[in-house]
PDB file of C-alpha atoms in Angstrom:
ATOM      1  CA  UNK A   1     111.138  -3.419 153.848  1.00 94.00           C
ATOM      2  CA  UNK A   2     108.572  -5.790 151.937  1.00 96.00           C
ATOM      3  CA  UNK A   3     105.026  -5.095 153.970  1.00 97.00           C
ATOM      4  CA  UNK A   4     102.996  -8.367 153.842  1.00 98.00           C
ATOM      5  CA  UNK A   5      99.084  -7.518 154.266  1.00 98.00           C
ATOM      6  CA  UNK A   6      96.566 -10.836 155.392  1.00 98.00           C
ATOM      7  CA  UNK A   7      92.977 -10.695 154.811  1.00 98.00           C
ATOM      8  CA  UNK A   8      90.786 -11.165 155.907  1.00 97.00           C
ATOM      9  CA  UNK A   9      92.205 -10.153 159.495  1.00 97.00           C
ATOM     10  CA  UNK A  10      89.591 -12.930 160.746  1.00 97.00           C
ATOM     11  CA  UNK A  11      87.236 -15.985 159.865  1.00 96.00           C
ATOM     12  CA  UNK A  12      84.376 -17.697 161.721  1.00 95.00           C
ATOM     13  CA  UNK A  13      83.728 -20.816 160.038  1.00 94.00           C
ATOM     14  CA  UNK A  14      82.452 -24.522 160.935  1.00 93.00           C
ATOM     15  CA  UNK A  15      83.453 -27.980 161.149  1.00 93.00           C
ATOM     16  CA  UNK A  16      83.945 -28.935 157.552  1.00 94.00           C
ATOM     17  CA  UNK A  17      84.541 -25.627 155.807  1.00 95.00           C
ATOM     18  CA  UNK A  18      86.592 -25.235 153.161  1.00 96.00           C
ATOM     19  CA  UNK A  19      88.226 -21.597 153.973  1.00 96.00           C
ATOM     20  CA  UNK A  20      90.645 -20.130 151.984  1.00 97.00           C
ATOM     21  CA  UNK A  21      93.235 -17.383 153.635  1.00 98.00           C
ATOM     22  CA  UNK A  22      94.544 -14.433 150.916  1.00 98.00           C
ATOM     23  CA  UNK A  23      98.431 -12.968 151.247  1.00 98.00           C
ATOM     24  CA  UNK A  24      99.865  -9.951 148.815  1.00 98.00           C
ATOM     25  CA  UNK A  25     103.238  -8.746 149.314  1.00 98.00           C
ATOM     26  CA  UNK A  26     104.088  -5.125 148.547  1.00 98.00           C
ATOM     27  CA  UNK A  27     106.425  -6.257 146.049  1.00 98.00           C
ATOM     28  CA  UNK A  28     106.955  -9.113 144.090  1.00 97.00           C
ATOM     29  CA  UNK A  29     108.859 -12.241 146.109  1.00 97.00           C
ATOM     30  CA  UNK A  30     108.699 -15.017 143.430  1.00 97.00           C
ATOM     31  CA  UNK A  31     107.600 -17.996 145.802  1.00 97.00           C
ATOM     32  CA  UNK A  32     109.383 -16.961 148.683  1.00 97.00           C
ATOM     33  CA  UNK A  33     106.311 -17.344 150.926  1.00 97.00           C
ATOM     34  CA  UNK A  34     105.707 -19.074 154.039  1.00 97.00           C
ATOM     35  CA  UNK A  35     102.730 -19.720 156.088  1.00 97.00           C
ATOM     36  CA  UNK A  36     102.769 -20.696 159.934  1.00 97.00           C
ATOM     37  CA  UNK A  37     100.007 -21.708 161.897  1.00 97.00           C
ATOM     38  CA  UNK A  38      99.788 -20.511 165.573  1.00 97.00           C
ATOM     39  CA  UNK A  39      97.413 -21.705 168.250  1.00 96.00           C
ATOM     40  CA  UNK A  40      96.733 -20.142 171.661  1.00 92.00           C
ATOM     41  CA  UNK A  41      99.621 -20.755 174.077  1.00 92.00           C
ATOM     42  CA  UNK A  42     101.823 -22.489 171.577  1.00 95.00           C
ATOM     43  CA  UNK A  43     105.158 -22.100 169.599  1.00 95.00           C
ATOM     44  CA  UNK A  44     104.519 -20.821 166.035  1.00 96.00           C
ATOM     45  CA  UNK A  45     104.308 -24.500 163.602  1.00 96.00           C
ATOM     46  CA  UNK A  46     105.520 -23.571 160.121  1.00 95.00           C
ATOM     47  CA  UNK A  47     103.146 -25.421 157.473  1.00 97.00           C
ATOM     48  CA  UNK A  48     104.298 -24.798 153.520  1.00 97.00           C
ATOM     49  CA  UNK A  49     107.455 -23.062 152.306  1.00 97.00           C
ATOM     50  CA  UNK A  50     107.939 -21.730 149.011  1.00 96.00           C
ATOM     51  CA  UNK A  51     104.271 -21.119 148.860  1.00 97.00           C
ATOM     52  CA  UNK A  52     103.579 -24.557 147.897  1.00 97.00           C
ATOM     53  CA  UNK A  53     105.550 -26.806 149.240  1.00 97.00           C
ATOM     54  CA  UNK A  54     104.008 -28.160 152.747  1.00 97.00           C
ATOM     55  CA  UNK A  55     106.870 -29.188 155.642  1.00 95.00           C
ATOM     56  CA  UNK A  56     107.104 -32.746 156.554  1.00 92.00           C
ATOM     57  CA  UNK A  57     104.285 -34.009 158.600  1.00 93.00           C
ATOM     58  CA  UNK A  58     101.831 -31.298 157.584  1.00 96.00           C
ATOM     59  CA  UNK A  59      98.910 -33.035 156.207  1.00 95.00           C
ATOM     60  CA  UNK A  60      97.281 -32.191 152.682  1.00 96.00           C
ATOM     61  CA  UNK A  61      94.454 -30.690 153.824  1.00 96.00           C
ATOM     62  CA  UNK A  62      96.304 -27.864 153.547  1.00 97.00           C
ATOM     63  CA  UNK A  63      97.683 -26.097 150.155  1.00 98.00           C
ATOM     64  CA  UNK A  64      99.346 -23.543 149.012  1.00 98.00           C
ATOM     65  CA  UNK A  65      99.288 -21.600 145.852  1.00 97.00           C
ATOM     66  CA  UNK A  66     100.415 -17.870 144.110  1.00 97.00           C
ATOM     67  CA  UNK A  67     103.759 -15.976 143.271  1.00 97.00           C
ATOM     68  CA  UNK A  68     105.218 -12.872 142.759  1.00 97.00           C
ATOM     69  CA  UNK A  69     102.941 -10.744 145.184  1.00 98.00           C
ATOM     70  CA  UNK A  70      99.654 -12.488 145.560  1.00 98.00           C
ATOM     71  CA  UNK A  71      99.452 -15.867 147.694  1.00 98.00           C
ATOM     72  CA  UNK A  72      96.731 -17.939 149.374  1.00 98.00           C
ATOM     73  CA  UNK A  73      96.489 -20.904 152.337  1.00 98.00           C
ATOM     74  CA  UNK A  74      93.751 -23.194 151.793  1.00 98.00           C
ATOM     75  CA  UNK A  75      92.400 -25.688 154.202  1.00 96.00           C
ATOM     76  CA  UNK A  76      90.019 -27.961 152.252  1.00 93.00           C
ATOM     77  CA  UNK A  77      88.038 -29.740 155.405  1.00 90.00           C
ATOM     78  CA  UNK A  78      88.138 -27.099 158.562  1.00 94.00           C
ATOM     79  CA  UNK A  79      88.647 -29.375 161.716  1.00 94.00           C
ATOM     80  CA  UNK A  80      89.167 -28.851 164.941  1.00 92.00           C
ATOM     81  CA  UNK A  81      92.514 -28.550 165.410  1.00 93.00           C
ATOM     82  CA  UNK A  82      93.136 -26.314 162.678  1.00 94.00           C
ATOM     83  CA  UNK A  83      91.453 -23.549 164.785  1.00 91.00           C
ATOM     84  CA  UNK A  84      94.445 -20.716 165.243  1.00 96.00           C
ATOM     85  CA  UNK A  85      95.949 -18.247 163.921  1.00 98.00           C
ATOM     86  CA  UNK A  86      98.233 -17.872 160.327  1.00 98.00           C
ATOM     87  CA  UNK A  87     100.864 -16.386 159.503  1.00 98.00           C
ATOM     88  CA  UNK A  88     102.388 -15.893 156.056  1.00 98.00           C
ATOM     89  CA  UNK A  89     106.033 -14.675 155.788  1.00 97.00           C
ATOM     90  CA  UNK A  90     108.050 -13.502 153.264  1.00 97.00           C
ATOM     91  CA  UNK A  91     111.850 -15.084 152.962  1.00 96.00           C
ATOM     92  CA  UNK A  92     112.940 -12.938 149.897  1.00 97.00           C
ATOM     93  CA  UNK A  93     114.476 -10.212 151.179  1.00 95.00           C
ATOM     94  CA  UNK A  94     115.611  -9.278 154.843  1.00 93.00           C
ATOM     95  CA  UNK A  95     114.118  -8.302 156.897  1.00 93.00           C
ATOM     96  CA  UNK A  96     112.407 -11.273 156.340  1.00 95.00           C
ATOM     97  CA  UNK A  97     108.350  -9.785 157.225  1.00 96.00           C
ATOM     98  CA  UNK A  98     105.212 -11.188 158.836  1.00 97.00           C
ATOM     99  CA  UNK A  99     101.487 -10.359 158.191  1.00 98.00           C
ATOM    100  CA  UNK A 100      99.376  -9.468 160.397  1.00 98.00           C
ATOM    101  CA  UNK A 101      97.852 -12.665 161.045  1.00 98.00           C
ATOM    102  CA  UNK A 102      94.402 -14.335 160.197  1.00 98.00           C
ATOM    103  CA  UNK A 103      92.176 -15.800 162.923  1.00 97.00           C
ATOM    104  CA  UNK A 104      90.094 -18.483 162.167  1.00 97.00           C
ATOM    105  CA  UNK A 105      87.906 -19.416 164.360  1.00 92.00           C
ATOM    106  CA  UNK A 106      84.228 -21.253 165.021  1.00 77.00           C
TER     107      UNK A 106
ATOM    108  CA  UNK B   1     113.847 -35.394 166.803  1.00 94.00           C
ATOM    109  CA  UNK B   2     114.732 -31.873 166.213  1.00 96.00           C
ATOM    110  CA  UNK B   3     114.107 -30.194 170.140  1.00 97.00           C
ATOM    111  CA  UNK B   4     114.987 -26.214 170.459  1.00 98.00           C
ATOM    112  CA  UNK B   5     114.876 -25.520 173.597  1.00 98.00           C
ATOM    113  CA  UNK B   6     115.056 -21.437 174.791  1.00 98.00           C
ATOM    114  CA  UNK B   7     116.316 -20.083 178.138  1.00 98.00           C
ATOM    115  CA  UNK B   8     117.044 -16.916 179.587  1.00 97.00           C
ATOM    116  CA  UNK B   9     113.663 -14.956 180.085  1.00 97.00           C
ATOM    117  CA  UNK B  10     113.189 -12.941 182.833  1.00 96.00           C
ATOM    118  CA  UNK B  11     111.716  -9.615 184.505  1.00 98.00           C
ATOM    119  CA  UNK B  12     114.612  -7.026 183.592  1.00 98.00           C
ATOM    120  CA  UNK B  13     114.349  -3.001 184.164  1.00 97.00           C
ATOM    121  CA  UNK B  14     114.556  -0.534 181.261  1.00 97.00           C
ATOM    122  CA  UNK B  15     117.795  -0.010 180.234  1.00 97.00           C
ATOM    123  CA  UNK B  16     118.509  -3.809 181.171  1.00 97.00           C
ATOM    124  CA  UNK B  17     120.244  -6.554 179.937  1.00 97.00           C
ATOM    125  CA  UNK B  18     119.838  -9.965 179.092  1.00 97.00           C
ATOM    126  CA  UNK B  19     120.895 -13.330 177.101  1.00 98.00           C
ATOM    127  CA  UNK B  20     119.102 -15.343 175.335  1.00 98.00           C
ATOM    128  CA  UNK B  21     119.891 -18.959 174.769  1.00 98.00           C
ATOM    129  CA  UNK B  22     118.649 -21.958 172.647  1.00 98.00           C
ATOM    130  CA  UNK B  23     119.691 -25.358 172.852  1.00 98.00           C
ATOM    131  CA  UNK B  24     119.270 -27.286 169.791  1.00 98.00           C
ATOM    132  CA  UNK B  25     119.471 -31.291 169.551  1.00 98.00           C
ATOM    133  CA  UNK B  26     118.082 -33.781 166.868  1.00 97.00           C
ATOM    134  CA  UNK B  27     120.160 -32.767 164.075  1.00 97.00           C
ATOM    135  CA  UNK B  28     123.701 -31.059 162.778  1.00 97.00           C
ATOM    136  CA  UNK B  29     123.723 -27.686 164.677  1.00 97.00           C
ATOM    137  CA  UNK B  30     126.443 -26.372 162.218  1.00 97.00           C
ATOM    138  CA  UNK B  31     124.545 -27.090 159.354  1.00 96.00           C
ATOM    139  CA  UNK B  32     121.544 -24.878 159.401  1.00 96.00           C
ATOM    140  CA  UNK B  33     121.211 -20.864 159.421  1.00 96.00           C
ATOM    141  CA  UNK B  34     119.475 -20.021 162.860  1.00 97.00           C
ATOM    142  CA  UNK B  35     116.940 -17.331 163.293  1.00 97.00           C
ATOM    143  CA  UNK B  36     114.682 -15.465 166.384  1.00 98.00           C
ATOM    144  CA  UNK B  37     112.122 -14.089 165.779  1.00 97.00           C
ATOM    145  CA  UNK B  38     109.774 -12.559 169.182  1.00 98.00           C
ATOM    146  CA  UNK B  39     106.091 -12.062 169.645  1.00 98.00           C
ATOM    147  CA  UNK B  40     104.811  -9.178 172.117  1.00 97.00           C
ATOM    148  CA  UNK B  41     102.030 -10.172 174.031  1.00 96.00           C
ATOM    149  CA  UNK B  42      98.347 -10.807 172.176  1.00 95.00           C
ATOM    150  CA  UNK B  43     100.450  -9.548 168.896  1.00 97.00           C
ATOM    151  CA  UNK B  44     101.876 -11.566 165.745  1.00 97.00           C
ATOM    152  CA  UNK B  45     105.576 -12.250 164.552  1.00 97.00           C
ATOM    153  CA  UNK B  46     108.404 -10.065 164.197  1.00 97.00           C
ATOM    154  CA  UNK B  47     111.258 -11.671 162.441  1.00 97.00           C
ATOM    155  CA  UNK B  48     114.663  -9.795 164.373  1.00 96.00           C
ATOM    156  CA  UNK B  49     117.567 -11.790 163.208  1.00 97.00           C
ATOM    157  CA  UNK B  50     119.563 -14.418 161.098  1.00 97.00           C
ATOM    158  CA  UNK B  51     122.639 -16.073 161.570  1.00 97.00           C
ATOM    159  CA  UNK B  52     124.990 -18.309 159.422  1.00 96.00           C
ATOM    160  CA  UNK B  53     126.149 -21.385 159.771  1.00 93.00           C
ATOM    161  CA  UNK B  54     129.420 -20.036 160.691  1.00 93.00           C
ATOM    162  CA  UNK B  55     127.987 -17.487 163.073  1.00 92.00           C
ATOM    163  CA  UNK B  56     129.196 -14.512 161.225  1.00 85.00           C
ATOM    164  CA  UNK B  57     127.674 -11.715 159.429  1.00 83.00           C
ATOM    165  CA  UNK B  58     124.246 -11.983 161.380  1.00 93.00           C
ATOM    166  CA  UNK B  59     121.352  -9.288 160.067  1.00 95.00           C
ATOM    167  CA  UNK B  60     118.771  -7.692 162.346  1.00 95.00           C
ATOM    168  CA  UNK B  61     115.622  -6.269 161.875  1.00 94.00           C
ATOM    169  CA  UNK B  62     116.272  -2.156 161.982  1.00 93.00           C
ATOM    170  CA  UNK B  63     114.092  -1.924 165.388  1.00 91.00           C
ATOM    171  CA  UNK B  64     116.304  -4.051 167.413  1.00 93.00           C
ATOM    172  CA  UNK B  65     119.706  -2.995 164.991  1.00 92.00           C
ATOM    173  CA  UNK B  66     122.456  -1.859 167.749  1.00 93.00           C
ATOM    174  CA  UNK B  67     121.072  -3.205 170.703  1.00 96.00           C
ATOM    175  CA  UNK B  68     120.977  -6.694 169.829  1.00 96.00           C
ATOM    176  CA  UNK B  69     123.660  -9.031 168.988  1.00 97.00           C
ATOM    177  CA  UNK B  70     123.084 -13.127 167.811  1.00 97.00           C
ATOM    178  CA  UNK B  71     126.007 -15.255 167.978  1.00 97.00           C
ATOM    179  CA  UNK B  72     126.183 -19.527 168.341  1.00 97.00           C
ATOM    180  CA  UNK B  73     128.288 -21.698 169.564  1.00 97.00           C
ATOM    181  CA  UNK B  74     128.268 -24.592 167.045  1.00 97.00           C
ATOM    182  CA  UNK B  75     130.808 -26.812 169.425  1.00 97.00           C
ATOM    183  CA  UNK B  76     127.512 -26.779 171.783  1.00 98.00           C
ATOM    184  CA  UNK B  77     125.199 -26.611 169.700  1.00 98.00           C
ATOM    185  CA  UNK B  78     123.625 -23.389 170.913  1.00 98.00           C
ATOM    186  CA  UNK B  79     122.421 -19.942 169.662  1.00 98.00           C
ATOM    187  CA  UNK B  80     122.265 -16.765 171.868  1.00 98.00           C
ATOM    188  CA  UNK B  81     120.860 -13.698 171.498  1.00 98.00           C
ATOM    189  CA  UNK B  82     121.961 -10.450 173.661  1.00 98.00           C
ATOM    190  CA  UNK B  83     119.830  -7.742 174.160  1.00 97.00           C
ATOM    191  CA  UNK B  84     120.979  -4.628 175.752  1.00 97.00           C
ATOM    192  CA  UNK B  85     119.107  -1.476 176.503  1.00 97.00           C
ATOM    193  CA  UNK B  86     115.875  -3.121 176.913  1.00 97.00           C
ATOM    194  CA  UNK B  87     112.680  -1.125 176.402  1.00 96.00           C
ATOM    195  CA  UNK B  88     109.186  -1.712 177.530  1.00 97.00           C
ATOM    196  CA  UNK B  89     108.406  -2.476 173.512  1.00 96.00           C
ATOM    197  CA  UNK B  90     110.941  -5.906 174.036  1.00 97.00           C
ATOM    198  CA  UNK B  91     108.787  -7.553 176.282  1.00 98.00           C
ATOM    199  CA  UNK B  92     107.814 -10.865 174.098  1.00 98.00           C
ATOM    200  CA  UNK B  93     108.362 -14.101 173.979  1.00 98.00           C
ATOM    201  CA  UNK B  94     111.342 -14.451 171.867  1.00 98.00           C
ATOM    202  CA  UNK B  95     111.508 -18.317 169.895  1.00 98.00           C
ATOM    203  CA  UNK B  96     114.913 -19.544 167.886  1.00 98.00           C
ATOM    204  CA  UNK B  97     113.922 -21.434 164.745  1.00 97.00           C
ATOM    205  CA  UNK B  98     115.924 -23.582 162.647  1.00 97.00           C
ATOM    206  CA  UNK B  99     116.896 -22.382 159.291  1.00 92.00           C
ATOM    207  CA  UNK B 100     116.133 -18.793 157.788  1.00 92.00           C
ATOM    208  CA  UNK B 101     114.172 -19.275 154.402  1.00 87.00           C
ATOM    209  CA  UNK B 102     112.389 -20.098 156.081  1.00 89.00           C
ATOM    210  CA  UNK B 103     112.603 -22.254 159.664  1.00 92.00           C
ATOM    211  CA  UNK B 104     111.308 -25.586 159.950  1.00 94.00           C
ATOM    212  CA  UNK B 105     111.264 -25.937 163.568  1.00 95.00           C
ATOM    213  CA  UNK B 106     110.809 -23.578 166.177  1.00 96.00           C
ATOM    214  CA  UNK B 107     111.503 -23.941 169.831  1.00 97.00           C
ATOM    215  CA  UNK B 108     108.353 -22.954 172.642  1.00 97.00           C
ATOM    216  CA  UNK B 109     109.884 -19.456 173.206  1.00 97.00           C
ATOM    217  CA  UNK B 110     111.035 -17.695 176.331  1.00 98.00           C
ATOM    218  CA  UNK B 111     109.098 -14.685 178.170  1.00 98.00           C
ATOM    219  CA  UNK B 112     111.358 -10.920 178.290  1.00 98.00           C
ATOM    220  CA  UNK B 113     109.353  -9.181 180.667  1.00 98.00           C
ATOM    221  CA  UNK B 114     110.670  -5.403 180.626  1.00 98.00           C
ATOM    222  CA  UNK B 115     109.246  -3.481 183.519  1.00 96.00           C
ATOM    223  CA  UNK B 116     110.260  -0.717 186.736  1.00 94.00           C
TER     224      UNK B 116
END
């Protein structure tokens, strides 16, 4: 199975902050990468898919970048709502994987 | 809109079993791959399963392989998942998403509570 690793595993950051969320796959995926935000009590909200790409409704704010095994989630202007948790997932080969998870919070 | 909307959770015994269901609306069912995935309490994602558009040749993660079995019903626009010889390690909430690679939309999950 492809092991995804997340770090860091958590973030305190402020109002404003531009934070930036790192993603390596333990072999290479192309840009089969997704990232899903979570926030407490609530169904899993997928954000960008093939690493880039951001779902519909899913303001720019947040971006997407990387390939092969390296891969990062940027927020540019913290607010918030954006407090949770994220998830990047791998889609290349099944099982399709998780990480760990990255908690940002205040 | 797209609405997924899970059903079936519920306090079972070890060695249980159960089925899952999720009701999808807002778009062609028959059209999209399906997928669970599950989330053990104050823990992250685990992807379990895929299914087709056609509902065959599902694929399962290798810690639920043999126990679980995903199968839809495109005619009503549903997706079930049946688990058999539930463990402890099952309790989760268990969400259906739409799609596989990867889901769009995911439905607000339903609670597997595996206890004595």
């Amino acid at each position: 199975d492809i092991q995804m690793t997340q770090s860091p595993s958590s973030l305190s950051a402020s109002v404003g902050d531009r934070v930036t969320i790192t993603c390596r796959a333990s072999q290479g995926i192309g840009d089969d990468l997704a990232w899903l935000q979570q926030k407490p009590g609530e169904a899993p909200k997928s954000l960008i898919y093939g690493a880039s790409s951001l779902q519909g409704g899913v303001p720019p704010k947040f971006s997407g970048g990387g390939s092969g095994t390296d891969f990062t989630l940027t927020i540019s202007s913290l607010q918030p709502e954006d407090f949770a948790i994220y998830y990047c997932q791998q889609y290349h080969t099944y099982p399709f994987t998780f990480g760990p998870g990255t908690k940002v919070d205040i | 809109q797209v609405l997924l909307v899970e059903s079936g959770g519920d306090l079972v015994k070890p060695g249980g079993s159960l089925r899952l269901s999720c009701a999808a609306s807002g778009f062609r069912f028959s059209d999209y791959y399906m997928t669970w995935i599950r989330q053990a309490p104050g823990k992250g994602l685990e992807w379990i399963s895929v299914i087709n558009h056609h509902g065959n040749s599902p694929y399962y993660a290798d810690s639920v392989r043999g126990r679980i079995t995903t199968s839809r019903d495109n005619g009503k626009n549903s997706l079930y998942l049946q688990i058999n010889s539930l463990r402890p390690e099952d309790t989760a909430v268990y969400y259906c998403g739409r799609g596989s690679a990867p889901p769009d939309y995911w439905g607000q999950g339903t609670l597997v509570t595996v206890s004595s």
